[in-house]
CSV table of C-alpha atoms in Angstrom, one decimal:
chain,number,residue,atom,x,y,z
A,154,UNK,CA,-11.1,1.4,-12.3
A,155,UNK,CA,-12.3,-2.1,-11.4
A,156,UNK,CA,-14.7,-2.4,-8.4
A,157,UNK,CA,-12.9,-4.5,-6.7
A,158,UNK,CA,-9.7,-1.7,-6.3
A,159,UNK,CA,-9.9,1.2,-4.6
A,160,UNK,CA,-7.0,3.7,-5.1
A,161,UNK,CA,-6.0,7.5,-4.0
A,162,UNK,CA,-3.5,9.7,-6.0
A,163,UNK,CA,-1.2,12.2,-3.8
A,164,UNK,CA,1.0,15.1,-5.3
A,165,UNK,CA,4.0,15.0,-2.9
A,166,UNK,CA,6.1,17.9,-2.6
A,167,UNK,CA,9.6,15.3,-1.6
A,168,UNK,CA,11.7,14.5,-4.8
A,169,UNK,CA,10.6,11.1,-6.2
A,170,UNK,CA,14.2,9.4,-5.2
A,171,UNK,CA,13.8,11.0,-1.9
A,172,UNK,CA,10.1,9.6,-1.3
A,173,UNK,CA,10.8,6.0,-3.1
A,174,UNK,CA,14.1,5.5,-0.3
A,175,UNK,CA,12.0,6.4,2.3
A,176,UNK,CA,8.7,4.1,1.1
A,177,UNK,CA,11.5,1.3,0.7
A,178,UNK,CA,13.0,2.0,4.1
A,179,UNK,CA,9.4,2.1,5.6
A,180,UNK,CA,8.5,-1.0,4.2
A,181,UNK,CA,12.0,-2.7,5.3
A,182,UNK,CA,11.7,-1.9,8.6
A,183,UNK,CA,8.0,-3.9,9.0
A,184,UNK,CA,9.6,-6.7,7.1
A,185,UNK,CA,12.3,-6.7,9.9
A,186,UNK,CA,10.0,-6.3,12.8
A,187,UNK,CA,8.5,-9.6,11.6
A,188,UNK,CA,11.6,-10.9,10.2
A,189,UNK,CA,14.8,-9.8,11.4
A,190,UNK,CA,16.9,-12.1,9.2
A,191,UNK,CA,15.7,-9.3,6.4
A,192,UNK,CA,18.6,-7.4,4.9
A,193,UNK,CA,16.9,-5.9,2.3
A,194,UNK,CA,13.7,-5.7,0.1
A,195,UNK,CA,13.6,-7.4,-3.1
A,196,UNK,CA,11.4,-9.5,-5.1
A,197,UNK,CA,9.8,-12.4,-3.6
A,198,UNK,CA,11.1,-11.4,0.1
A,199,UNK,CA,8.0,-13.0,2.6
A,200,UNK,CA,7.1,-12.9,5.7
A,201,UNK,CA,4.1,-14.0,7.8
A,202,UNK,CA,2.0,-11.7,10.5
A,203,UNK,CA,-1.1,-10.9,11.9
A,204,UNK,CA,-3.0,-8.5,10.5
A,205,UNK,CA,-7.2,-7.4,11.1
A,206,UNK,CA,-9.5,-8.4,7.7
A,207,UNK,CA,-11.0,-5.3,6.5
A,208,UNK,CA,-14.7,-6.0,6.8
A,209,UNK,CA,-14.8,-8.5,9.5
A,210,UNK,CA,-12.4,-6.9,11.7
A,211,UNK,CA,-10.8,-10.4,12.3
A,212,UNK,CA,-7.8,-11.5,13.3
A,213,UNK,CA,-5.7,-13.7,10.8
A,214,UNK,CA,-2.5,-15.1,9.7
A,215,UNK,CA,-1.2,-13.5,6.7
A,216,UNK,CA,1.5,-13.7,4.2
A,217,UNK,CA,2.9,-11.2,2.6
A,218,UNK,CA,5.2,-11.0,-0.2
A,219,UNK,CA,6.9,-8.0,-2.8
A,220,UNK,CA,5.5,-8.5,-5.9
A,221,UNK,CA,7.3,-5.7,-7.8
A,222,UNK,CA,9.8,-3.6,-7.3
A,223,UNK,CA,11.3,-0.7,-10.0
A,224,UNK,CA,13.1,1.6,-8.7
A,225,UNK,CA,11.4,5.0,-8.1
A,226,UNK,CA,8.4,3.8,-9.7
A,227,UNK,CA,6.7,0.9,-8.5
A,228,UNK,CA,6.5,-0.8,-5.3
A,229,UNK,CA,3.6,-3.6,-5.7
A,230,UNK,CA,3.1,-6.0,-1.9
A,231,UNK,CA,0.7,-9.3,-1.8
A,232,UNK,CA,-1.1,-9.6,1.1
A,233,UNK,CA,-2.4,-13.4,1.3
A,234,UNK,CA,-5.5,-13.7,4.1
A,235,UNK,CA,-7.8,-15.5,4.8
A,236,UNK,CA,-10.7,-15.2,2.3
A,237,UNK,CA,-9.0,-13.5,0.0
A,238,UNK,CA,-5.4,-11.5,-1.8
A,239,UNK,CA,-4.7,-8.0,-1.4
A,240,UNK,CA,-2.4,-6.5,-3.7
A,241,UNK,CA,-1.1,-3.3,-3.0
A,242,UNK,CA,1.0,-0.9,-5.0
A,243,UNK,CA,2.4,2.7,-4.9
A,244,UNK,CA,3.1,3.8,-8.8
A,245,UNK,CA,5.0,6.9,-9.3
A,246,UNK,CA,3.5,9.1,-12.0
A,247,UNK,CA,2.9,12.2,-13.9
A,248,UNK,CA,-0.4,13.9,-14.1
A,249,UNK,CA,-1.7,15.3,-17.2
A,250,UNK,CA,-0.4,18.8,-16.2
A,251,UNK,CA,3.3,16.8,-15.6
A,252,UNK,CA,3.1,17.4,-11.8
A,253,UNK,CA,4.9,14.4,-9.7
A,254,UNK,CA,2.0,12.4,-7.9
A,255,UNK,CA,1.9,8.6,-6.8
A,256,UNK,CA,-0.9,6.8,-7.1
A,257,UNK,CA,-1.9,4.3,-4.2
A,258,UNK,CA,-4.2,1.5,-4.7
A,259,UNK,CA,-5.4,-1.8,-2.8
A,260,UNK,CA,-7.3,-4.2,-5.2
A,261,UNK,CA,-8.9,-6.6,-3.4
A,262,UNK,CA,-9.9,-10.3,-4.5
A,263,UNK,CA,-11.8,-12.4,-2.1
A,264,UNK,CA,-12.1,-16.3,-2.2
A,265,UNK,CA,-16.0,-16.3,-1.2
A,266,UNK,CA,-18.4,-14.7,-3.4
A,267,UNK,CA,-20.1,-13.3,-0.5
A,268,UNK,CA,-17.6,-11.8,0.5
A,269,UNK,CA,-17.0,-10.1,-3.1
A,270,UNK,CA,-20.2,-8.5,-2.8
A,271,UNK,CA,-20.1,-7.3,0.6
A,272,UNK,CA,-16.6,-5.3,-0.1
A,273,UNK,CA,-18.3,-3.5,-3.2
A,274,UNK,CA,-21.8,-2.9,-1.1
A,275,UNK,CA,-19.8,-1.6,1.3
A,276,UNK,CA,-17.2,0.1,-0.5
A,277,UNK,CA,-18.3,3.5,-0.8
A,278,UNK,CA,-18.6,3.5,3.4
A,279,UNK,CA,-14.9,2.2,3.2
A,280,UNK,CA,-13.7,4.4,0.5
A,281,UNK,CA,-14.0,7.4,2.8
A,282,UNK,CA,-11.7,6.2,6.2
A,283,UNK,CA,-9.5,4.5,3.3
A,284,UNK,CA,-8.8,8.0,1.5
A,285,UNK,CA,-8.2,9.2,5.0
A,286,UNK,CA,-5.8,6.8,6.4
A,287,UNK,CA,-4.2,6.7,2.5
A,288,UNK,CA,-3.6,10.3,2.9
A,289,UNK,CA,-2.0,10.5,6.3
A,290,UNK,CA,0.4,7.7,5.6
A,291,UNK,CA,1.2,9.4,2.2
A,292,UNK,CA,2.0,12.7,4.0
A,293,UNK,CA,3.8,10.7,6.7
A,294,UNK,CA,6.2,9.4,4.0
A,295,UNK,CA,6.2,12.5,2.2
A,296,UNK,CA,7.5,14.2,5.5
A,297,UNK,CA,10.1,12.1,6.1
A,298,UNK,CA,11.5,12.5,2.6
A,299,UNK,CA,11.6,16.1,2.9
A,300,UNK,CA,13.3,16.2,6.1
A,301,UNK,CA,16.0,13.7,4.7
A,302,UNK,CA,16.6,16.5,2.7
């Protein structure tokens, strides 16, 4: 795995359809709370927010735009900051042992070089509340899939 990418793979217990619908659904629904002209996610759909830079813990204007969608999967989202692109993407995926997992992962490129290093000094500090968040959000969606069904 590069350095600049940081990623966390979760076994979910939903059915992959079940769990893709609800990611996609998930995802809509921010698109539409920026963006209410949304209809639907697809390719290219952007909108611009405000979101909190990583390391700094600044506020910026962002863009951010699907990169990839495949149907139960991949979902892949750019995040344009300042300083730098984060690209995002959920891949769906067997495991060696052929147990259902997605893996989640956030690779990170940064305009300054400064910057570059900082995120992979610091990474191993950030690796730890990213795994955590990763995992609850993962769960979250998990959830929801299995009470859809």
């Amino acid at each position: 795995m590069r350095t600049d990418t940081l990623s966390y793979k979760y076994h979910y217990q939903a059915k992959k359809t079940d769990l893709f619908q609800v990611l996609i659904r998930e995802q809509l629904g921010y698109f539409r709370r920026n963006d209410p002209s949304i209809k639907e996610l697809k390719t290219g759909t952007t909108i611009e927010t405000h979101l909190q830079t990583k390391l700094n813990k600044i506020q910026t204007e962002n863009s951010m735009t699907i990169k990839n969608i495949i149907p139960n999967e991949l979902f892949q989202l750019e995040t344009t900051q300042q300083g730098g692109v984060i690209v995002q993407t959920y891949q769906f995926e067997q495991d060696h042992r052929g147990k259902e997992r997605v893996v989640y992962s956030e690779r990170n490129t940064f305009s300054e070089s400064r910057s570059q290093m900082n995120f992979m000094v610091m990474g191993g500090l950030y690796k730890f509340f990213y795994n955590r968040g990763i995992k609850k959000r993962i769960q979250y969606l998990d959830n929801l899939a299995l009470q859809n069904h």
